[in-house]
Structures are given as structure tokens and as C-alpha cells.
Short mmCIF file of C-alpha atoms in Angstrom, two decimals:
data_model
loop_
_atom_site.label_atom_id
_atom_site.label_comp_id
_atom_site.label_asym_id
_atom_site.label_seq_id
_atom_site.Cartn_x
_atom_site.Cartn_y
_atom_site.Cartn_z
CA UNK A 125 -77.35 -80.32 -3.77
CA UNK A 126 -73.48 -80.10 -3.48
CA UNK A 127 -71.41 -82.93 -5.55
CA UNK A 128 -68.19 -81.72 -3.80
CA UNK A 129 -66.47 -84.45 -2.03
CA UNK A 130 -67.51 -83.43 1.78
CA UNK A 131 -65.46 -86.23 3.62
CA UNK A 132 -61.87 -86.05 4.47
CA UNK A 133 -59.83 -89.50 4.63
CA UNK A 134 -60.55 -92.29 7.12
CA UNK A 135 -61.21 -90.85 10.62
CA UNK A 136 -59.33 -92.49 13.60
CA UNK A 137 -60.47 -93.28 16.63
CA UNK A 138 -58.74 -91.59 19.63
CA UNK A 139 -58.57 -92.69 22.88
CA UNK A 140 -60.61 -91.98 26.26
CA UNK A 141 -59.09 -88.92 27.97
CA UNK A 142 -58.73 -88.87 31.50
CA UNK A 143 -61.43 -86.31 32.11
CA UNK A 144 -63.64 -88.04 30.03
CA UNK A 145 -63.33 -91.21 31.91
CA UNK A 146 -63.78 -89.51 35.28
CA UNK A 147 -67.25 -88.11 33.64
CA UNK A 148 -68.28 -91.61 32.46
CA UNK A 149 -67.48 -93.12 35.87
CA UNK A 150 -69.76 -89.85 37.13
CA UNK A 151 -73.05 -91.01 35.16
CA UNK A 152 -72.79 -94.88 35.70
CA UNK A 153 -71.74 -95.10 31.53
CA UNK A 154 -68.00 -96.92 32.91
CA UNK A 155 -68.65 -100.19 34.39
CA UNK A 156 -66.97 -103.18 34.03
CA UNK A 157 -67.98 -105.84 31.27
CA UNK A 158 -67.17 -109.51 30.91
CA UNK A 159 -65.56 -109.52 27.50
CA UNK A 160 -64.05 -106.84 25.16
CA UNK A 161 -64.08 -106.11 21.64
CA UNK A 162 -61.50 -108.06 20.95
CA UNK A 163 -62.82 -111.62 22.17
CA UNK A 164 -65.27 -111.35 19.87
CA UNK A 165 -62.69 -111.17 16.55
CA UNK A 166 -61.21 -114.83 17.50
CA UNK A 167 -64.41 -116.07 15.37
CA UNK A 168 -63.46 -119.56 13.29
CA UNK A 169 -65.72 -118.62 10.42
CA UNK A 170 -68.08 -116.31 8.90
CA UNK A 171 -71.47 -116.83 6.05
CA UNK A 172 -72.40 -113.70 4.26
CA UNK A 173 -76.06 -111.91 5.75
CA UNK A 174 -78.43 -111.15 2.79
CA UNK A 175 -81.75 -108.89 3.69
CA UNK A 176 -85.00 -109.47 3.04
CA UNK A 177 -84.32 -108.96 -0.96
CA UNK A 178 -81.52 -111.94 -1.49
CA UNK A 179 -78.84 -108.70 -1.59
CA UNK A 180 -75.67 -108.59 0.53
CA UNK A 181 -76.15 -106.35 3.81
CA UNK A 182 -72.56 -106.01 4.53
CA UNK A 183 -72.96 -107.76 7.55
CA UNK A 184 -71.48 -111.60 8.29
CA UNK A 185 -72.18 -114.25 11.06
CA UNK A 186 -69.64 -114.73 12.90
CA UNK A 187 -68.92 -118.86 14.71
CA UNK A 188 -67.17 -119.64 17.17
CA UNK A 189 -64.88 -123.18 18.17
CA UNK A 190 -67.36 -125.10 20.38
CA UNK A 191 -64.62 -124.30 23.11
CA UNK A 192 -64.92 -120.76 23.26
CA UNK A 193 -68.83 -120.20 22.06
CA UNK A 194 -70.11 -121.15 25.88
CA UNK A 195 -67.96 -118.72 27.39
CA UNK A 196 -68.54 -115.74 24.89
CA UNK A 197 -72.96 -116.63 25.10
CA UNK A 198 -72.54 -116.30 29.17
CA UNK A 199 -70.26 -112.91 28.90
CA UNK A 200 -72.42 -111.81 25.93
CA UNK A 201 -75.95 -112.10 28.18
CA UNK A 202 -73.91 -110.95 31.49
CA UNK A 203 -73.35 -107.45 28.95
CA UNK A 204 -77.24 -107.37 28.18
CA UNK A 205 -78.03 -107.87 31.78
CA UNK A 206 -75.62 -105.03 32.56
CA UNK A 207 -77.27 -102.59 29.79
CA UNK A 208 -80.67 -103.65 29.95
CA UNK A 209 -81.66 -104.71 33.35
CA UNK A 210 -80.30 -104.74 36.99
CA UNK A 211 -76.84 -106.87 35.83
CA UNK A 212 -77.64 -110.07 37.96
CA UNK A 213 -77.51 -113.56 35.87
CA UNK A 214 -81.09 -114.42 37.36
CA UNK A 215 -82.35 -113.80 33.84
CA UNK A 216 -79.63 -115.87 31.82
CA UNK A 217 -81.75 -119.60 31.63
CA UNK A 218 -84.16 -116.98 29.51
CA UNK A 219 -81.77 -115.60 27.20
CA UNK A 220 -80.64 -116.95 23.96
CA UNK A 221 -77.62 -115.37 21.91
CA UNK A 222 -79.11 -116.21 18.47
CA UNK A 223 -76.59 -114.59 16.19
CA UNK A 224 -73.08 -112.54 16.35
CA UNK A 225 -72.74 -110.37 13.42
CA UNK A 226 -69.96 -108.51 12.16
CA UNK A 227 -70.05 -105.36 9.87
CA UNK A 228 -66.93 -104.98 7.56
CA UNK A 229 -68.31 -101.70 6.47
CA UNK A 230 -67.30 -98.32 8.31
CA UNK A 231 -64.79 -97.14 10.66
CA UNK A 232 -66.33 -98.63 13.87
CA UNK A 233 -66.85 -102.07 12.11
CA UNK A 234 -68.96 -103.02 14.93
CA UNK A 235 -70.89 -106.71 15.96
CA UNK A 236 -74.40 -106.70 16.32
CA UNK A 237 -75.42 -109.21 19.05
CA UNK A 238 -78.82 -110.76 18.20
CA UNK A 239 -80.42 -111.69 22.16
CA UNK A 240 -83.93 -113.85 22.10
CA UNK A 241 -85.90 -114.24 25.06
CA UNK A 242 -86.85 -118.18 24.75
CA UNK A 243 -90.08 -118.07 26.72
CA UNK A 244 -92.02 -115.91 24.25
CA UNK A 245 -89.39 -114.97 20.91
CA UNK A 246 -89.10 -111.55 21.85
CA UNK A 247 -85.60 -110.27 20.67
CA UNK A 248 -83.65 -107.36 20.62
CA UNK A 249 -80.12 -106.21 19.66
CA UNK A 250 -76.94 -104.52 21.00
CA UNK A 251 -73.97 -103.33 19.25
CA UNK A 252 -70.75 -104.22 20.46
CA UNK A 253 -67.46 -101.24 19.16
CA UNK A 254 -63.94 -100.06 19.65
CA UNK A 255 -63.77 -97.22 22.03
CA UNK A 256 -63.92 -93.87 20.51
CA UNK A 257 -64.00 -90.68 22.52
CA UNK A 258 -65.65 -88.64 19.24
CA UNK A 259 -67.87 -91.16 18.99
CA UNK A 260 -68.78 -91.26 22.74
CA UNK A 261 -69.10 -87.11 22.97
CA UNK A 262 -71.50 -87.76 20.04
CA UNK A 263 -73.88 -90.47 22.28
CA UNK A 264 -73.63 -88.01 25.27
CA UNK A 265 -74.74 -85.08 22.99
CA UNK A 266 -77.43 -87.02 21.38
CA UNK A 267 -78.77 -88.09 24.96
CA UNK A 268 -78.55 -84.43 26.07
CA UNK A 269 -79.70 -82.14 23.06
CA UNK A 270 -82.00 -84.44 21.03
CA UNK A 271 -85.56 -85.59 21.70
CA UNK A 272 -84.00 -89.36 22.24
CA UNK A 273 -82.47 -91.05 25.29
CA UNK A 274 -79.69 -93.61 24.86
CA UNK A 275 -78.34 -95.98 26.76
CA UNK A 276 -74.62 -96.94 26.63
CA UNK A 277 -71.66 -98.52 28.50
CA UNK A 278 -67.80 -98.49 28.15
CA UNK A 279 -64.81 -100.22 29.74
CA UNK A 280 -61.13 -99.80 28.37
CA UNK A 281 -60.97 -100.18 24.66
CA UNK A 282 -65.21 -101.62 24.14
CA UNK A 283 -68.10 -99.99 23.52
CA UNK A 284 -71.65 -101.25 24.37
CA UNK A 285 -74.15 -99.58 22.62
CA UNK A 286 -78.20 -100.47 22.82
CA UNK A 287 -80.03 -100.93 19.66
CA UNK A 288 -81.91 -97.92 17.84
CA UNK A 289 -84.93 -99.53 15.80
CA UNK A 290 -86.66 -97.56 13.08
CA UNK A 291 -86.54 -98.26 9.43
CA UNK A 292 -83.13 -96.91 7.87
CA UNK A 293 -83.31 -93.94 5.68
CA UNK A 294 -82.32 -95.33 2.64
CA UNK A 295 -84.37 -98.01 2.83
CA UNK A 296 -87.24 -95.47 3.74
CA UNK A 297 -86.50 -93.11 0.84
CA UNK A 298 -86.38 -96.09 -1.89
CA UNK A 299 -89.58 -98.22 -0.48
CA UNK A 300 -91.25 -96.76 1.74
CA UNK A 301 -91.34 -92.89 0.78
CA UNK A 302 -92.82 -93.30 -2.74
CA UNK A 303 -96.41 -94.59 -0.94
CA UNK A 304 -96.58 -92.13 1.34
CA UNK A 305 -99.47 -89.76 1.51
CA UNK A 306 -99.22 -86.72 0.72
CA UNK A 307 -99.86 -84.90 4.28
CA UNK A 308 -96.79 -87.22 5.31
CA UNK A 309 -94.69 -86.01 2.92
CA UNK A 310 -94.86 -82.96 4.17
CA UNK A 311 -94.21 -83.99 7.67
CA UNK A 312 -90.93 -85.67 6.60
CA UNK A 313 -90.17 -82.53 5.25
CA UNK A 314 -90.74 -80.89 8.27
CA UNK A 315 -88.89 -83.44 10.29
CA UNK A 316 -86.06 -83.15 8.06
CA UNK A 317 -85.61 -79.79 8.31
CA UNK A 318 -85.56 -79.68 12.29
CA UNK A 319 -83.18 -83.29 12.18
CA UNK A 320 -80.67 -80.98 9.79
CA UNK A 321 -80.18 -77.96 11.69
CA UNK A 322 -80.00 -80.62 15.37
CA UNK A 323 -76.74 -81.99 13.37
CA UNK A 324 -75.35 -78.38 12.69
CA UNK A 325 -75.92 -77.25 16.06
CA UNK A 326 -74.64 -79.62 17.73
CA UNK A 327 -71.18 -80.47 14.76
CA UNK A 328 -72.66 -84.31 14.60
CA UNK A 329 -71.40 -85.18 10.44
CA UNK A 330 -71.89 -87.72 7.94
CA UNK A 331 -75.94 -88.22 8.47
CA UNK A 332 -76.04 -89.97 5.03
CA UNK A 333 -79.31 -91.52 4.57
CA UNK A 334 -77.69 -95.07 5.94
CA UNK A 335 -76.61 -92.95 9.07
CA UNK A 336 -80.14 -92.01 10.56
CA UNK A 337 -83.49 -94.16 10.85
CA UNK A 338 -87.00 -92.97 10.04
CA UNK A 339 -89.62 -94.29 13.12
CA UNK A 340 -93.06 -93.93 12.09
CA UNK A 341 -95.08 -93.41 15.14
CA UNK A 342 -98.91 -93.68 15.21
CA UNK A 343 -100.92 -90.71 16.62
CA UNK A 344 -104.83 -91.36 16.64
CA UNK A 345 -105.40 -91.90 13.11
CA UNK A 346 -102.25 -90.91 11.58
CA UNK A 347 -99.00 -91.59 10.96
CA UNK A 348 -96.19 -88.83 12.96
CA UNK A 349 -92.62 -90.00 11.26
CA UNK A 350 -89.48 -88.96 13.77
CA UNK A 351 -85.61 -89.16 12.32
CA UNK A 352 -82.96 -90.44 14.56
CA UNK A 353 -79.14 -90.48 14.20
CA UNK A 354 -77.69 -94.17 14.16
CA UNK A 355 -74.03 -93.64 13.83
CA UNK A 356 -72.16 -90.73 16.40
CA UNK A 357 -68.48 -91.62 14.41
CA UNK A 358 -68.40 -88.16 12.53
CA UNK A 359 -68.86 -86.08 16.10
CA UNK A 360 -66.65 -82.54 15.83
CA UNK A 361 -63.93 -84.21 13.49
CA UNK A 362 -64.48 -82.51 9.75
CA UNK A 363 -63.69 -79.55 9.00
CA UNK A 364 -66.35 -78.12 6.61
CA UNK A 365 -69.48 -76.90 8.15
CA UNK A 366 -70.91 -79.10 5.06
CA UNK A 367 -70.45 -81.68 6.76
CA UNK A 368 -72.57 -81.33 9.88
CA UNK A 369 -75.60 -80.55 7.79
CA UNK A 370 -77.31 -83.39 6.23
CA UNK A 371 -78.83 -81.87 3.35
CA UNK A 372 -75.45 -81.20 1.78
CA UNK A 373 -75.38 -85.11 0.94
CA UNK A 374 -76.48 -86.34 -2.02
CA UNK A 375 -77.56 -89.53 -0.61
CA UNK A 376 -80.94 -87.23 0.91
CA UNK A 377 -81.52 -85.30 -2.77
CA UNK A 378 -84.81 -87.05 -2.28
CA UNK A 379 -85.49 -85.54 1.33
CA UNK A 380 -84.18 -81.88 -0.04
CA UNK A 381 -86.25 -81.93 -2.56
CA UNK A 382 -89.59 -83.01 -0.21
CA UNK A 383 -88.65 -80.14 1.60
CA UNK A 384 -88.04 -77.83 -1.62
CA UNK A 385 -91.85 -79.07 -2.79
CA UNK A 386 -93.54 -79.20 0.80
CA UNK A 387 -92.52 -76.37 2.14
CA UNK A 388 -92.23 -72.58 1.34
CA UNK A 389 -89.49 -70.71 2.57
CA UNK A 390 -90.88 -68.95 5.63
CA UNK A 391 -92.17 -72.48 6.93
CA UNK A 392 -88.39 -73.86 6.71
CA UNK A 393 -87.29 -70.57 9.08
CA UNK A 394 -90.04 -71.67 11.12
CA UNK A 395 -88.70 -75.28 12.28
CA UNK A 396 -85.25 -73.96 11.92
CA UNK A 397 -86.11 -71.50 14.86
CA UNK A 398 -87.86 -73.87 16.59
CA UNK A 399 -85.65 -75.91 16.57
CA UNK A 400 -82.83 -74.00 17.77
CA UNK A 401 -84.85 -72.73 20.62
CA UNK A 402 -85.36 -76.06 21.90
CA UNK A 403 -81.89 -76.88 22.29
CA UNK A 404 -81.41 -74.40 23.76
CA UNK A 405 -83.29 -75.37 26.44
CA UNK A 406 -82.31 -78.86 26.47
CA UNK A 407 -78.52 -76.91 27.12
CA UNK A 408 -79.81 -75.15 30.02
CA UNK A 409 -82.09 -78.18 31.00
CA UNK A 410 -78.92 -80.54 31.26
CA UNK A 411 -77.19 -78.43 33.40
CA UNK A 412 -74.40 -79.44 35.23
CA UNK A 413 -73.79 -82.71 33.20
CA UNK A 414 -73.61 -80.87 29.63
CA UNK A 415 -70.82 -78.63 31.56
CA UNK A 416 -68.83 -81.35 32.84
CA UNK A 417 -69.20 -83.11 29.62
CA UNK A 418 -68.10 -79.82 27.44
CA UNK A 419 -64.84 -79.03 29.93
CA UNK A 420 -63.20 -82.87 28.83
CA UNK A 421 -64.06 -81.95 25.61
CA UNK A 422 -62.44 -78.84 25.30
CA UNK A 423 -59.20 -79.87 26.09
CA UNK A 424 -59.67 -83.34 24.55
CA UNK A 425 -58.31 -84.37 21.00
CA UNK A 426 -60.73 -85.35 18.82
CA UNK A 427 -59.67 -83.88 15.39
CA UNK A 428 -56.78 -82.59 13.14
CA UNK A 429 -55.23 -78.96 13.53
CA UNK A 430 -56.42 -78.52 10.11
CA UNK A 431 -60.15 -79.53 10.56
CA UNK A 432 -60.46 -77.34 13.50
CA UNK A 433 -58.84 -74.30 11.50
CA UNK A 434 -61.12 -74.35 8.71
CA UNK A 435 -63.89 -75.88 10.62
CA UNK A 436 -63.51 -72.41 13.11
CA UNK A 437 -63.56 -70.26 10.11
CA UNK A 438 -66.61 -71.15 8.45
CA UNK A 439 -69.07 -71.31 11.22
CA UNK A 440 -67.58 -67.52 11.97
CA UNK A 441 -68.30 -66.66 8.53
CA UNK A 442 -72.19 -67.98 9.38
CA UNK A 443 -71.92 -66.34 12.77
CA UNK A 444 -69.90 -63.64 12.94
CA UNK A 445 -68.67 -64.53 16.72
CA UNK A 446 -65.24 -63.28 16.79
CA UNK A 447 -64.27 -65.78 20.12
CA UNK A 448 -64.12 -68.87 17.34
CA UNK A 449 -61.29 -67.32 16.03
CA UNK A 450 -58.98 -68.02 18.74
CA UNK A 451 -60.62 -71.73 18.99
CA UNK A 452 -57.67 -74.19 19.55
CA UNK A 453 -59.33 -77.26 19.84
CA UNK A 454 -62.68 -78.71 18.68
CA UNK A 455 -64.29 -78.94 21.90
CA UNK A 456 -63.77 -74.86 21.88
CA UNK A 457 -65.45 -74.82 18.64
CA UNK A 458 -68.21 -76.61 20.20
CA UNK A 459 -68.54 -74.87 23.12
CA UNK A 460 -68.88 -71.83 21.46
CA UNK A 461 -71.44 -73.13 18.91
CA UNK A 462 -73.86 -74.45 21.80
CA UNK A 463 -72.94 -71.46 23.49
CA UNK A 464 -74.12 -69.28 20.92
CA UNK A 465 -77.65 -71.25 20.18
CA UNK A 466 -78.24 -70.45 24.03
CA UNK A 467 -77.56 -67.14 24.33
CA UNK A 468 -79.41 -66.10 20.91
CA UNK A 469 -82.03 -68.89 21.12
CA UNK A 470 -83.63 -69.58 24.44
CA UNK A 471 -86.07 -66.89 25.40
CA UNK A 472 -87.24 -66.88 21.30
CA UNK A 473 -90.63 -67.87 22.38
CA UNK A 474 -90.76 -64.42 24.88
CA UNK A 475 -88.60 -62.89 21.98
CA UNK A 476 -91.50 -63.64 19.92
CA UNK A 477 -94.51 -62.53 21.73
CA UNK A 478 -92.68 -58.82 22.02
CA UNK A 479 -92.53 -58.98 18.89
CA UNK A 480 -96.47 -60.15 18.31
CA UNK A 481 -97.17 -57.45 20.48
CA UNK A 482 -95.79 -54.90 19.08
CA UNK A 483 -96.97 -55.69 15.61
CA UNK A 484 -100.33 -55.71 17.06
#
């Protein structure tokens, strides 16, 4: 476990390219929203959130003047209706905004809007952000490459995003991972291993343990945990490949080390190559909306000239690929990288049965 400092200062957000907005307009993710990210920061007053255990969860409701809170609930359920169903205000006598939270922790400091169905207390959550074009590439990549759909909108300068629900890694690890059995320790381990090399391949950073949620799903008469990413902010800025792989944090020494007890060595090569190969054909799955997505970002900015220098030199150190020397930009870099986990990666399975063969 590395106690380097990983992070580079404060990342900014940059701005929606041209290409990328044509692309967003392609897939239905641009469409035009009632209220922006800004309406919602002309809140009169705030209360501090505490969890479940009386501690301060860095989040704060947010109230509005009695003159602005009517127009802000009928924008905020014309957004859900827009993300979650077919946009028309037929369901708003059902909805209820119960709560508009704002995070003062992070870059995106996003709100979390808290919508209750009043006829049987059924609620759910959306997340409403600044625009960020890293952070969008990461969402698009995430519903392309990982085993997870999402569901997003933007317009101008405000993100919508939908609500991931699972139990968030910290809280897992501290809780929840001390009672587990052992045959699900060593599926976490498993899990983790496969959810750290989907981060590499793909350059998604910063999967601290608050950054990713644990979903425990039941399977006959066991428990299956999956790990999802939470928060795309960190997509192809750093510059150290350290970054991009989770287990380099020392907020998951407790995950490392289930994987250092659970599994031996040629297990871990196992799921890594699994893993790999699967992306790989998610890449050649998504076709021509993974292309159009890569050619905004490779001549988009998302990152410093200095990132993408050292960032270019490390993965060639790991690869040996000469073309991410002459990388410009960081969508090259990623291009290259996804490029790479195709060419080497997709026919392992055939790869392997040669190989089976052969030994046989």
C-alpha cells in the first residue's frame, strides 16, 4: 500500500466541447430541463444532515423563501419526469420533493433531490451538478464498458444524474465487512480485483472507498456482492497511472489485504484476464457509439499538458506501445489504452482453448 500523495491539486471542470454536445444530442442525454444548477444555490437557509450514528454526513438541507419553493418543487419533479419516465406532468399530484440537499464536500458539490411518491412512500433520489465534460466521458464510459447502465441528462452548465444505491464502501469496510462470512470475503476479493483493473482500463481515478458502493445481491441462498463507481470526477485527468487503480489508496488497505489473504496469486491473474477480456468485448459490443464518443474526446481538453506527459509515459512503461508516446491529448491516451485491451484481449477465451489444447 503506497502512502505517496497520488492526487494533484483541485481538478477543474471544463466545459462541453462542441463535438461532445453534438454526441449527447445523438443519444437523447441533451434535453432541455426546467431549472439549472444555479436556481438551486438561491437557498435562504441550511440545517446540518447527521446519519444514522448522530455524526455529520457533510451534507445540508437546503430551504427555500415560500416564494420561490413552489416553483423550484414543479421544475424539480418536471426533471424526474424527464429522467425517469416519459417527461409529461401527468405524474406530478403523486410526487413529493421531500428534501434538497447540498454537499459542501468535493469538486462537483452536488444537491441530492430526495422525490417521494405520496400514494405508497416509495422514494428515490437524483443528483443535481455543474457540467463537466471529464466527468460526463466518465458516465458514458461507465454505461459502455462496465456491467452497469446509467441514466443521465445535461443542458448548458447542469447535470442530472440518477441515483446509484448500494451501501458505500467505507461504510461497508467499517460495519459491514467485519461480519461477513468467510466464502464472502473471498468474493469481495474477487470483485475487487476485477472493479480495480475496470478503473485502469478504462483511466477512471480517485475510487477511494467513499467513491464506489458495495450492492449485495442475493443469489439462491447466498449473498453475490457487486462494486460500483459513484463519482466519474477523476475521468482521464491525473497523471500517475496510480491513480486509476484503486488499490493504490490507502482508504481500501482493508480490501488489498482481503485480496492478499483470499486469494493466491494465479487466482488474481485470473479475474485480471477476465476481466480485460470482457471489455473488450463490451468495446467492440458498443460499436459505433464508443467511436463517436472516443473522436470528441480525443481532441477535447480534459487535463493539463503535464498530466498527459507523465500520464503517457507510465502506461508505456506497463505496455510497451510505442504510439502513446506521441499522445497529445488525453483522449489519445485513452484511445490507445482501450485500443490496446481490444486488440490483445478479445479472442482470450479462443486464445485460451489453443492453448488448452495444446497442453493437452
Amino acid at each position: 500500500m503506497s502512502e505517496e500523495k497520488l492526487m494533484s491539486k483541485k481538478k477543474p471542470a471544463y466545459p462541453v466541447s462542441k463535438k461532445l454536445n453534438a454526441y449527447l444530442e445523438l443519444y437523447n442525454r441533451n434535453i432541455e430541463i426546467p431549472i439549472f444548477y444555479e436556481d438551486l444555490l438561491r437557498f435562504s437557509g441550511s440545517i446540518v444532515v447527521y446519519d444514522s450514528n448522530d455524526e455529520d454526513s457533510l451534507w445540508v438541507r437546503v430551504y427555500y423563501s415560500e416564494f420561490e419553493r413552489q416553483e423550484i418543487d414543479i421544475s424539480l419533479k418536471k426533471v424526474y419526469s424527464i429522467l425517469l419516465s416519459d417527461g409529461g406532468d401527468n405524474i406530478f399530484q403523486y410526487l413529493n420533493i421531500d428534501a434538497v440537499d447540498f454537499c459542501t464536500f468535493g469538486n462537483s458539490k452536488p444537491f441530492r433531490i430526495k422525490v417521494r411518491n405520496i400514494l405508497n412512500d416509495n422514494f428515490t433520489y437524483f443528483y443535481v451538478k455543474k457540467t463537466d465534460a471529464s466527468r460526463i466521458y466518465g458516465l458514458e464510459l461507465e454505461h459502455m464498458l462496465s456491467p452497469y447502465n446509467l441514466n443521465f441528462l445535461v443542458y448548458k452548465n447542469t447535470l442530472i444524474e440518477e441515483h446509484i444505491a448500494g451501501i458505500p464502501g467505507d461504510v461497508f469496510i467499517k460495519d459491514m465487512l467485519p461480519k461477513c462470512t468467510e466464502s464472502e470475503k473471498t468474493q469481495l476479493a474477487k470483485e475487487f480485483v476485477k472493479f480495480n483493473e475496470r478503473c485502469m482500463i478504462r483511466l477512471l481515478g480517485d475510487m477511494r472507498s467513499y467513491n464506489y458502493v458495495i450492492v449485495p445481491v442475493h443469489d439462491f441462498d447466498h449473498v453475490v456482492y457487486r462494486i460500483r463507481a459513484i463519482d466519474f470526477d477523476q475521468q482521464c485527468f491525473e497523471g500517475k497511472l496510480k491513480v486509476y487503480r484503486p488499490q493504490f489508496f490507502k482508504e481500501n488497505y482493508q480490501m488489498v489485504e482481503l485480496v492478499r489473504l483470499k486469494l493466491q496469486t494465479k487466482s488474481v491473474d485470473q479475474y485480471k484476464l477476465e476481466e480485460r477480456s470482457i471489455v473488450a468485448k463490451r468495446i467492440k459490443s458498443s460499436g459505433n457509439r464508443i467511436k463517436r464518443l472516443l473522436k470528441a474526446c480525443l481532441v477535447d481538453n480534459i487535463s493539463t499538458k503535464d498530466n498527459i506527459e507523465l500520464l503517457k509515459s507510465e502506461i508505456y512503461e506497463l505496455t510497451l506501445d510505442m504510439d502513446f508516446k506521441n499522445c497529445k491529448k488525453m483522449g489519445e491516451v485513452l484511445n490507445l489504452a482501450l485500443d490496446f485491451v481490444k486488440r490483445n484481449y478479445e479472442d482470450v477465451s479462443m486464445k485460451q482453448i489453443i492453448e488448452q489444447r495444446i497442453n493437452l
